[in-house]
Amino acid sequence: MGDDVTQTSQPAGFVRANYLKEALRRGAPPILSTPEDCLAHEWAPSWDDGDPAVQKAYLDQLVECAPEAITILDSSHHVMRINSEFTRMFGFTMEEVLGKTLAELIVPTERIAESDWIEEAVENGQKVALETKRRRKDGTLADVSVSCAPVRVGAKQVGICALYRDIEEHKRAQVLSSALYRIAERTRSASHLQGFYASIHNIIGELMNARNFYVALYDSATQMLGFPHFVDERDPAPASRRLGRGLTEYVLRTGEPLLATPEVFEELQSRGEVELMGSPSVDWMGVPLRAGNHTFGVLVVQSYHEDVRFGERDKEILTFVSQQLASAIDHKRHEEALRHSTLSERVDQDNDPANKAGQPAQCPYCNHRILPTC
């Protein structure tokens, strides 16, 4: 009696590869289905691995399905081909790029020298990889990782292959991580609140346009809304006030972030939710500052110019920053209140006739006697 022999199951990757090859041999579009569908397919007994048409089809598939934007240049550095990811990333179609140089299409003017250096290095047979910026069709700049290499046939260089990977999300995450770290650092090192707010303003200015920026804090004991940090190109810093119907108070009431475009502001105004306070802005964006479930303040940036607009991504970033900033502000406020309270108690003890030693109390921070300038 012999052992039962079962056919070894083929890996899904191997099955898909065979299915693709067979589809290419037949001239049909390579539709990749499930492994089960591929296994059920009847394969032709032979096909030519060295068939140039099959090899070209593989190359076409590889270029088109790559996650990177790919462009292939001839020996004169003119574009011969791009893939769909290049079109998605930069906005140019094949018809728009054919026969042009990358310097004409996507290299910013201030980076032409960099582009020339890359071309020279590749001409000398080197591979080049770097992080830089490239220009989209609409003129905006994209953070990209670039990899360039010469294309050779035998000993002859016949062209250049350039790959671009979008790294904007990675860069944005790096900048945001750095901002949060520095906020925590300023929380520990700032000696007073005013300097702390100025530092935070500078940090947020690296994440978005924060030319017009303020911090509003509500004191529940006095029921007053104060503006300990206020920088604006049109309006002076307002005095503390009772709660009204401004956009700041709206965020305090709702506890939710708000991006007030002109359309949003008009709708809120028509519903009686808000009224104009200060100069009218193009975009106003405010996020709540919370301690637990309690909203005690609002962080605000605003723009008076059409060329500076805020979007949902800016609101997400400001909201994310505000979560750590709220904790930092709450900590600094309590720290400063405790410091003032402790100093006041020490001064009271010094002036108390019942003080047996009759000597000035010591400052708990500098360990010296409290003087008027301590």
CSV table of N, CA and C in Angstrom, one decimal, residues 57-186:
chain,number,residue,atom,x,y,z
A,57,ALA,N,5.2,44.0,-21.5
A,57,ALA,CA,4.0,44.0,-20.7
A,57,ALA,C,4.2,44.0,-19.2
A,58,TYR,N,5.2,43.2,-18.8
A,58,TYR,CA,5.6,43.2,-17.4
A,58,TYR,C,6.1,44.5,-17.0
A,59,LEU,N,7.0,45.1,-17.8
A,59,LEU,CA,7.6,46.4,-17.5
A,59,LEU,C,6.5,47.5,-17.4
A,60,ASP,N,5.5,47.5,-18.4
A,60,ASP,CA,4.4,48.4,-18.4
A,60,ASP,C,3.6,48.3,-17.1
A,61,GLN,N,3.3,47.1,-16.7
A,61,GLN,CA,2.6,46.8,-15.5
A,61,GLN,C,3.3,47.3,-14.3
A,62,LEU,N,4.6,47.0,-14.2
A,62,LEU,CA,5.4,47.5,-13.1
A,62,LEU,C,5.4,49.0,-12.9
A,63,VAL,N,5.6,49.7,-14.1
A,63,VAL,CA,5.7,51.1,-14.0
A,63,VAL,C,4.3,51.7,-13.6
A,64,GLU,N,3.3,51.2,-14.2
A,64,GLU,CA,1.9,51.8,-14.0
A,64,GLU,C,1.4,51.5,-12.6
A,65,CYS,N,1.8,50.3,-12.0
A,65,CYS,CA,1.2,50.0,-10.7
A,65,CYS,C,2.1,50.4,-9.5
A,66,ALA,N,3.3,51.0,-9.8
A,66,ALA,CA,4.2,51.4,-8.7
A,66,ALA,C,3.6,52.5,-7.9
A,67,PRO,N,3.8,52.4,-6.6
A,67,PRO,CA,3.3,53.5,-5.7
A,67,PRO,C,4.0,54.8,-5.8
A,68,GLU,N,5.2,54.8,-6.5
A,68,GLU,CA,5.9,56.1,-6.7
A,68,GLU,C,5.5,56.7,-8.0
A,69,ALA,N,5.7,58.0,-8.1
A,69,ALA,CA,5.5,58.7,-9.4
A,69,ALA,C,6.8,58.4,-10.2
A,70,ILE,N,6.7,57.9,-11.4
A,70,ILE,CA,7.8,57.5,-12.2
A,70,ILE,C,7.8,58.3,-13.5
A,71,THR,N,9.0,58.8,-13.9
A,71,THR,CA,9.2,59.4,-15.2
A,71,THR,C,10.5,58.8,-15.8
A,72,ILE,N,10.4,58.5,-17.1
A,72,ILE,CA,11.6,58.0,-17.8
A,72,ILE,C,12.0,59.0,-18.8
A,73,LEU,N,13.3,59.4,-18.8
A,73,LEU,CA,13.8,60.4,-19.7
A,73,LEU,C,14.8,59.8,-20.7
A,74,ASP,N,14.9,60.4,-21.9
A,74,ASP,CA,15.8,59.9,-22.9
A,74,ASP,C,17.2,60.5,-22.5
A,75,SER,N,18.2,60.2,-23.4
A,75,SER,CA,19.6,60.6,-23.1
A,75,SER,C,19.7,62.1,-23.1
A,76,SER,N,18.8,62.8,-23.7
A,76,SER,CA,18.8,64.3,-23.7
A,76,SER,C,18.0,64.9,-22.5
A,77,HIS,N,17.5,64.1,-21.6
A,77,HIS,CA,16.8,64.5,-20.4
A,77,HIS,C,15.4,65.0,-20.8
A,78,HIS,N,14.8,64.5,-21.9
A,78,HIS,CA,13.4,64.8,-22.2
A,78,HIS,C,12.5,63.7,-21.8
A,79,VAL,N,11.3,64.0,-21.3
A,79,VAL,CA,10.4,63.0,-20.8
A,79,VAL,C,9.9,62.1,-22.0
A,80,MET,N,10.0,60.8,-21.7
A,80,MET,CA,9.5,59.8,-22.7
A,80,MET,C,8.2,59.2,-22.2
A,81,ARG,N,8.1,59.1,-20.8
A,81,ARG,CA,7.0,58.4,-20.2
A,81,ARG,C,6.8,58.8,-18.8
A,82,ILE,N,5.6,58.8,-18.3
A,82,ILE,CA,5.2,59.0,-16.9
A,82,ILE,C,4.2,57.9,-16.6
A,83,ASN,N,3.9,57.7,-15.3
A,83,ASN,CA,2.9,56.8,-14.9
A,83,ASN,C,1.7,57.6,-14.3
A,84,SER,N,0.6,56.9,-13.9
A,84,SER,CA,-0.6,57.6,-13.4
A,84,SER,C,-0.3,58.2,-12.1
A,85,GLU,N,0.6,57.7,-11.3
A,85,GLU,CA,0.9,58.3,-10.0
A,85,GLU,C,1.6,59.6,-10.2
A,86,PHE,N,2.4,59.8,-11.3
A,86,PHE,CA,3.0,61.1,-11.6
A,86,PHE,C,1.9,62.1,-11.9
A,87,THR,N,0.9,61.7,-12.7
A,87,THR,CA,-0.2,62.6,-13.0
A,87,THR,C,-1.0,62.9,-11.7
A,88,ARG,N,-1.2,62.0,-10.8
A,88,ARG,CA,-1.9,62.3,-9.6
A,88,ARG,C,-1.1,63.2,-8.7
A,89,MET,N,0.2,63.0,-8.6
A,89,MET,CA,1.0,63.8,-7.7
A,89,MET,C,1.2,65.2,-8.2
A,90,PHE,N,1.5,65.4,-9.5
A,90,PHE,CA,1.9,66.7,-10.0
A,90,PHE,C,0.8,67.3,-10.9
A,91,GLY,N,-0.2,66.6,-11.4
A,91,GLY,CA,-1.2,67.1,-12.1
A,91,GLY,C,-1.1,67.2,-13.6
A,92,PHE,N,0.1,66.7,-14.2
A,92,PHE,CA,0.4,66.8,-15.6
A,92,PHE,C,0.0,65.4,-16.2
A,93,THR,N,-0.6,65.5,-17.4
A,93,THR,CA,-0.9,64.3,-18.2
A,93,THR,C,0.3,64.0,-19.1
A,94,MET,N,0.2,62.8,-19.7
A,94,MET,CA,1.3,62.3,-20.6
A,94,MET,C,1.4,63.3,-21.8
A,95,GLU,N,0.3,63.8,-22.3
A,95,GLU,CA,0.4,64.7,-23.5
A,95,GLU,C,1.1,66.0,-23.1
A,96,GLU,N,0.9,66.4,-21.9
A,96,GLU,CA,1.5,67.7,-21.4
A,96,GLU,C,3.0,67.6,-21.1
A,97,VAL,N,3.5,66.4,-20.8
A,97,VAL,CA,4.9,66.3,-20.4
A,97,VAL,C,5.8,65.8,-21.5
A,98,LEU,N,5.2,65.1,-22.5
A,98,LEU,CA,6.0,64.4,-23.5
A,98,LEU,C,7.0,65.4,-24.2
A,99,GLY,N,8.3,65.0,-24.2
A,99,GLY,CA,9.3,65.8,-24.9
A,99,GLY,C,9.8,67.0,-24.1
A,100,LYS,N,9.3,67.2,-22.9
A,100,LYS,CA,9.7,68.4,-22.1
A,100,LYS,C,10.7,67.9,-21.1
A,101,THR,N,11.4,68.8,-20.5
A,101,THR,CA,12.4,68.5,-19.4
A,101,THR,C,11.7,68.7,-18.1
A,102,LEU,N,12.2,68.0,-17.1
A,102,LEU,CA,11.6,68.1,-15.7
A,102,LEU,C,11.8,69.5,-15.2
A,103,ALA,N,12.9,70.2,-15.6
A,103,ALA,CA,13.1,71.5,-15.1
A,103,ALA,C,12.0,72.5,-15.6
A,104,GLU,N,11.5,72.2,-16.8
A,104,GLU,CA,10.4,73.0,-17.3
A,104,GLU,C,9.1,72.7,-16.6
A,105,LEU,N,8.9,71.5,-16.1
A,105,LEU,CA,7.6,71.0,-15.5
A,105,LEU,C,7.5,71.2,-14.0
A,106,ILE,N,8.4,70.6,-13.3
A,106,ILE,CA,8.2,70.5,-11.8
A,106,ILE,C,9.3,71.0,-10.9
A,107,VAL,N,10.4,71.5,-11.5
A,107,VAL,CA,11.5,72.0,-10.7
A,107,VAL,C,11.2,73.5,-10.4
A,108,PRO,N,11.1,73.9,-9.1
A,108,PRO,CA,11.0,75.3,-8.7
A,108,PRO,C,12.2,76.1,-9.2
A,109,THR,N,12.0,77.3,-9.5
A,109,THR,CA,13.2,78.2,-9.9
A,109,THR,C,14.3,78.2,-9.0
A,110,GLU,N,14.0,78.2,-7.7
A,110,GLU,CA,15.1,78.3,-6.7
A,110,GLU,C,15.9,77.0,-6.6
A,111,ARG,N,15.4,75.9,-7.3
A,111,ARG,CA,16.1,74.6,-7.1
A,111,ARG,C,16.6,74.1,-8.5
A,112,ILE,N,16.8,75.0,-9.4
A,112,ILE,CA,17.3,74.6,-10.7
A,112,ILE,C,18.7,74.1,-10.6
A,113,ALA,N,19.5,74.8,-9.8
A,113,ALA,CA,20.9,74.4,-9.5
A,113,ALA,C,21.0,72.9,-9.0
A,114,GLU,N,20.1,72.6,-8.1
A,114,GLU,CA,20.0,71.3,-7.5
A,114,GLU,C,19.6,70.3,-8.6
A,115,SER,N,18.7,70.6,-9.5
A,115,SER,CA,18.3,69.7,-10.6
A,115,SER,C,19.5,69.5,-11.6
A,116,ASP,N,20.3,70.6,-11.9
A,116,ASP,CA,21.4,70.4,-12.7
A,116,ASP,C,22.5,69.5,-12.1
A,117,TRP,N,22.6,69.6,-10.8
A,117,TRP,CA,23.6,68.7,-10.1
A,117,TRP,C,23.1,67.3,-10.2
A,118,ILE,N,21.8,67.0,-10.0
A,118,ILE,CA,21.3,65.6,-10.1
A,118,ILE,C,21.6,65.1,-11.5
A,119,GLU,N,21.3,65.9,-12.6
A,119,GLU,CA,21.5,65.4,-13.9
A,119,GLU,C,23.0,65.1,-14.2
A,120,GLU,N,23.9,65.9,-13.7
A,120,GLU,CA,25.3,65.7,-13.9
A,120,GLU,C,25.8,64.5,-13.2
A,121,ALA,N,25.3,64.3,-12.0
A,121,ALA,CA,25.7,63.1,-11.2
A,121,ALA,C,25.2,61.8,-11.9
A,122,VAL,N,24.0,61.8,-12.4
A,122,VAL,CA,23.4,60.6,-13.1
A,122,VAL,C,24.2,60.4,-14.4
A,123,GLU,N,24.5,61.4,-15.1
A,123,GLU,CA,25.3,61.3,-16.3
A,123,GLU,C,26.6,60.6,-16.1
A,124,ASN,N,27.1,60.8,-14.9
A,124,ASN,CA,28.4,60.2,-14.5
A,124,ASN,C,28.2,58.8,-14.0
A,125,GLY,N,27.0,58.3,-14.1
A,125,GLY,CA,26.7,56.9,-13.7
A,125,GLY,C,26.4,56.7,-12.2
A,126,GLN,N,26.1,57.8,-11.5
A,126,GLN,CA,25.8,57.7,-10.1
A,126,GLN,C,24.3,57.6,-9.9
A,127,LYS,N,23.9,57.0,-8.8
A,127,LYS,CA,22.5,57.0,-8.3
A,127,LYS,C,22.4,58.1,-7.3
A,128,VAL,N,21.3,58.9,-7.3
A,128,VAL,CA,21.0,60.0,-6.5
A,128,VAL,C,19.7,59.8,-5.7
A,129,ALA,N,19.7,60.1,-4.4
A,129,ALA,CA,18.5,60.0,-3.6
A,129,ALA,C,18.6,61.2,-2.6
A,130,LEU,N,17.5,62.0,-2.6
A,130,LEU,CA,17.4,63.1,-1.6
A,130,LEU,C,16.0,63.5,-1.4
A,131,GLU,N,15.8,64.3,-0.3
A,131,GLU,CA,14.5,64.9,-0.1
A,131,GLU,C,14.5,66.3,-0.5
A,132,THR,N,13.5,66.8,-1.2
A,132,THR,CA,13.4,68.1,-1.7
A,132,THR,C,12.0,68.6,-1.9
A,133,LYS,N,11.8,69.6,-2.7
A,133,LYS,CA,10.5,70.1,-3.1
A,133,LYS,C,10.4,70.2,-4.6
A,134,ARG,N,9.2,69.8,-5.1
A,134,ARG,CA,8.9,69.9,-6.5
A,134,ARG,C,7.6,70.7,-6.7
A,135,ARG,N,7.4,71.3,-7.9
A,135,ARG,CA,6.2,72.1,-8.1
A,135,ARG,C,5.2,71.3,-8.9
A,136,ARG,N,3.9,71.5,-8.4
A,136,ARG,CA,2.8,70.9,-9.0
A,136,ARG,C,2.3,71.8,-10.2
A,137,LYS,N,1.4,71.2,-11.0
A,137,LYS,CA,0.9,72.0,-12.1
A,137,LYS,C,0.2,73.3,-11.7
A,138,ASP,N,-0.4,73.3,-10.5
A,138,ASP,CA,-1.1,74.5,-10.0
A,138,ASP,C,-0.2,75.5,-9.4
A,139,GLY,N,1.1,75.2,-9.3
A,139,GLY,CA,2.1,76.1,-8.7
A,139,GLY,C,2.4,75.8,-7.3
A,140,THR,N,1.7,75.0,-6.6
A,140,THR,CA,2.0,74.7,-5.2
A,140,THR,C,3.2,73.8,-5.2
A,141,LEU,N,3.8,73.8,-4.0
A,141,LEU,CA,5.0,72.9,-3.8
A,141,LEU,C,4.7,71.7,-3.0
A,142,ALA,N,5.4,70.6,-3.4
A,142,ALA,CA,5.2,69.3,-2.7
A,142,ALA,C,6.5,68.8,-2.1
A,143,ASP,N,6.5,68.3,-0.9
A,143,ASP,CA,7.6,67.7,-0.3
A,143,ASP,C,7.8,66.3,-0.9
A,144,VAL,N,8.9,66.0,-1.5
A,144,VAL,CA,9.1,64.7,-2.2
A,144,VAL,C,10.4,64.1,-1.8
A,145,SER,N,10.5,62.8,-1.9
A,145,SER,CA,11.7,62.0,-1.9
A,145,SER,C,12.0,61.6,-3.4
A,146,VAL,N,13.2,62.0,-3.8
A,146,VAL,CA,13.6,61.7,-5.2
A,146,VAL,C,14.7,60.7,-5.3
A,147,SER,N,14.5,59.7,-6.2
A,147,SER,CA,15.6,58.7,-6.5
A,147,SER,C,15.8,58.7,-8.0
A,148,CYS,N,17.0,59.0,-8.5
A,148,CYS,CA,17.3,59.0,-9.9
A,148,CYS,C,18.5,58.0,-10.2
A,149,ALA,N,18.4,57.3,-11.3
A,149,ALA,CA,19.4,56.4,-11.7
A,149,ALA,C,19.5,56.3,-13.2
A,150,PRO,N,20.7,56.0,-13.7
A,150,PRO,CA,20.9,55.9,-15.2
A,150,PRO,C,20.3,54.6,-15.7
A,151,VAL,N,19.8,54.7,-16.9
A,151,VAL,CA,19.3,53.5,-17.6
A,151,VAL,C,20.3,53.1,-18.6
A,152,ARG,N,20.8,51.8,-18.5
A,152,ARG,CA,21.9,51.4,-19.4
A,152,ARG,C,21.5,50.2,-20.2
A,153,VAL,N,21.9,50.2,-21.5
A,153,VAL,CA,21.8,49.0,-22.3
A,153,VAL,C,23.2,48.6,-22.6
A,154,GLY,N,23.7,47.5,-22.0
A,154,GLY,CA,25.1,47.2,-22.1
A,154,GLY,C,25.9,48.2,-21.4
A,155,ALA,N,26.9,48.8,-22.1
A,155,ALA,CA,27.8,49.8,-21.5
A,155,ALA,C,27.3,51.2,-21.9
A,156,LYS,N,26.2,51.3,-22.6
A,156,LYS,CA,25.8,52.6,-23.1
A,156,LYS,C,24.6,53.1,-22.2
A,157,GLN,N,24.7,54.4,-21.8
A,157,GLN,CA,23.6,55.0,-21.1
A,157,GLN,C,22.6,55.5,-22.1
A,158,VAL,N,21.3,55.1,-21.9
A,158,VAL,CA,20.3,55.5,-22.9
A,158,VAL,C,19.2,56.4,-22.3
A,159,GLY,N,19.3,56.6,-21.0
A,159,GLY,CA,18.3,57.4,-20.4
A,159,GLY,C,18.4,57.5,-18.9
A,160,ILE,N,17.4,58.1,-18.3
A,160,ILE,CA,17.4,58.3,-16.8
A,160,ILE,C,16.0,57.9,-16.3
A,161,CYS,N,15.9,57.2,-15.2
A,161,CYS,CA,14.7,56.9,-14.5
A,161,CYS,C,14.6,57.7,-13.2
A,162,ALA,N,13.6,58.4,-13.0
A,162,ALA,CA,13.4,59.2,-11.8
A,162,ALA,C,12.1,58.8,-11.1
A,163,LEU,N,12.2,58.6,-9.8
A,163,LEU,CA,11.1,58.2,-8.9
A,163,LEU,C,10.8,59.2,-7.9
A,164,TYR,N,9.6,59.6,-7.7
A,164,TYR,CA,9.2,60.6,-6.7
A,164,TYR,C,8.2,60.0,-5.7
A,165,ARG,N,8.4,60.1,-4.4
A,165,ARG,CA,7.5,59.6,-3.4
A,165,ARG,C,7.0,60.8,-2.6
A,166,ASP,N,5.7,60.9,-2.4
A,166,ASP,CA,5.1,62.0,-1.6
A,166,ASP,C,5.4,61.8,-0.1
A,167,ILE,N,6.1,62.8,0.5
A,167,ILE,CA,6.5,62.7,1.9
A,167,ILE,C,5.9,63.8,2.7
A,168,GLU,N,4.8,64.4,2.2
A,168,GLU,CA,4.2,65.6,2.9
A,168,GLU,C,3.7,65.2,4.2
A,169,GLU,N,3.0,64.0,4.3
A,169,GLU,CA,2.4,63.6,5.6
A,169,GLU,C,3.5,63.3,6.6
A,170,HIS,N,4.6,62.7,6.1
A,170,HIS,CA,5.7,62.4,6.9
A,170,HIS,C,6.4,63.7,7.5
A,171,LYS,N,6.6,64.7,6.6
A,171,LYS,CA,7.1,66.0,7.0
A,171,LYS,C,6.2,66.7,8.0
A,172,ARG,N,4.9,66.7,7.7
A,172,ARG,CA,4.0,67.3,8.6
A,172,ARG,C,4.0,66.7,10.0
A,173,ALA,N,4.1,65.4,10.0
A,173,ALA,CA,4.1,64.7,11.3
A,173,ALA,C,5.4,65.0,12.1
A,174,GLN,N,6.5,65.2,11.3
A,174,GLN,CA,7.8,65.6,12.0
A,174,GLN,C,7.7,67.0,12.6
A,175,VAL,N,7.1,67.9,11.8
A,175,VAL,CA,7.0,69.3,12.3
A,175,VAL,C,6.0,69.3,13.5
A,176,LEU,N,4.9,68.6,13.4
A,176,LEU,CA,4.0,68.6,14.5
A,176,LEU,C,4.6,68.0,15.8
A,177,SER,N,5.3,66.9,15.6
A,177,SER,CA,6.0,66.2,16.8
A,177,SER,C,7.0,67.2,17.4
A,178,SER,N,7.7,67.9,16.6
A,178,SER,CA,8.7,68.9,17.1
A,178,SER,C,8.0,70.0,17.9
A,179,ALA,N,6.8,70.4,17.3
A,179,ALA,CA,6.1,71.5,18.0
A,179,ALA,C,5.6,71.1,19.4
A,180,LEU,N,5.0,69.9,19.4
A,180,LEU,CA,4.5,69.4,20.7
A,180,LEU,C,5.7,69.2,21.7
A,181,TYR,N,6.8,68.8,21.3
A,181,TYR,CA,8.0,68.6,22.2
A,181,TYR,C,8.4,70.0,22.7
A,182,ARG,N,8.4,71.0,21.9
A,182,ARG,CA,8.8,72.3,22.3
A,182,ARG,C,7.8,73.0,23.2
A,183,ILE,N,6.5,72.7,23.0
A,183,ILE,CA,5.5,73.2,23.9
A,183,ILE,C,5.7,72.6,25.3
A,184,ALA,N,6.0,71.3,25.4
A,184,ALA,CA,6.3,70.7,26.7
A,184,ALA,C,7.5,71.3,27.3
A,185,GLU,N,8.5,71.6,26.5
A,185,GLU,CA,9.8,72.2,26.9
A,185,GLU,C,9.5,73.6,27.5
A,186,ARG,N,8.7,74.4,26.8
A,186,ARG,CA,8.4,75.7,27.2
A,186,ARG,C,7.6,75.7,28.5
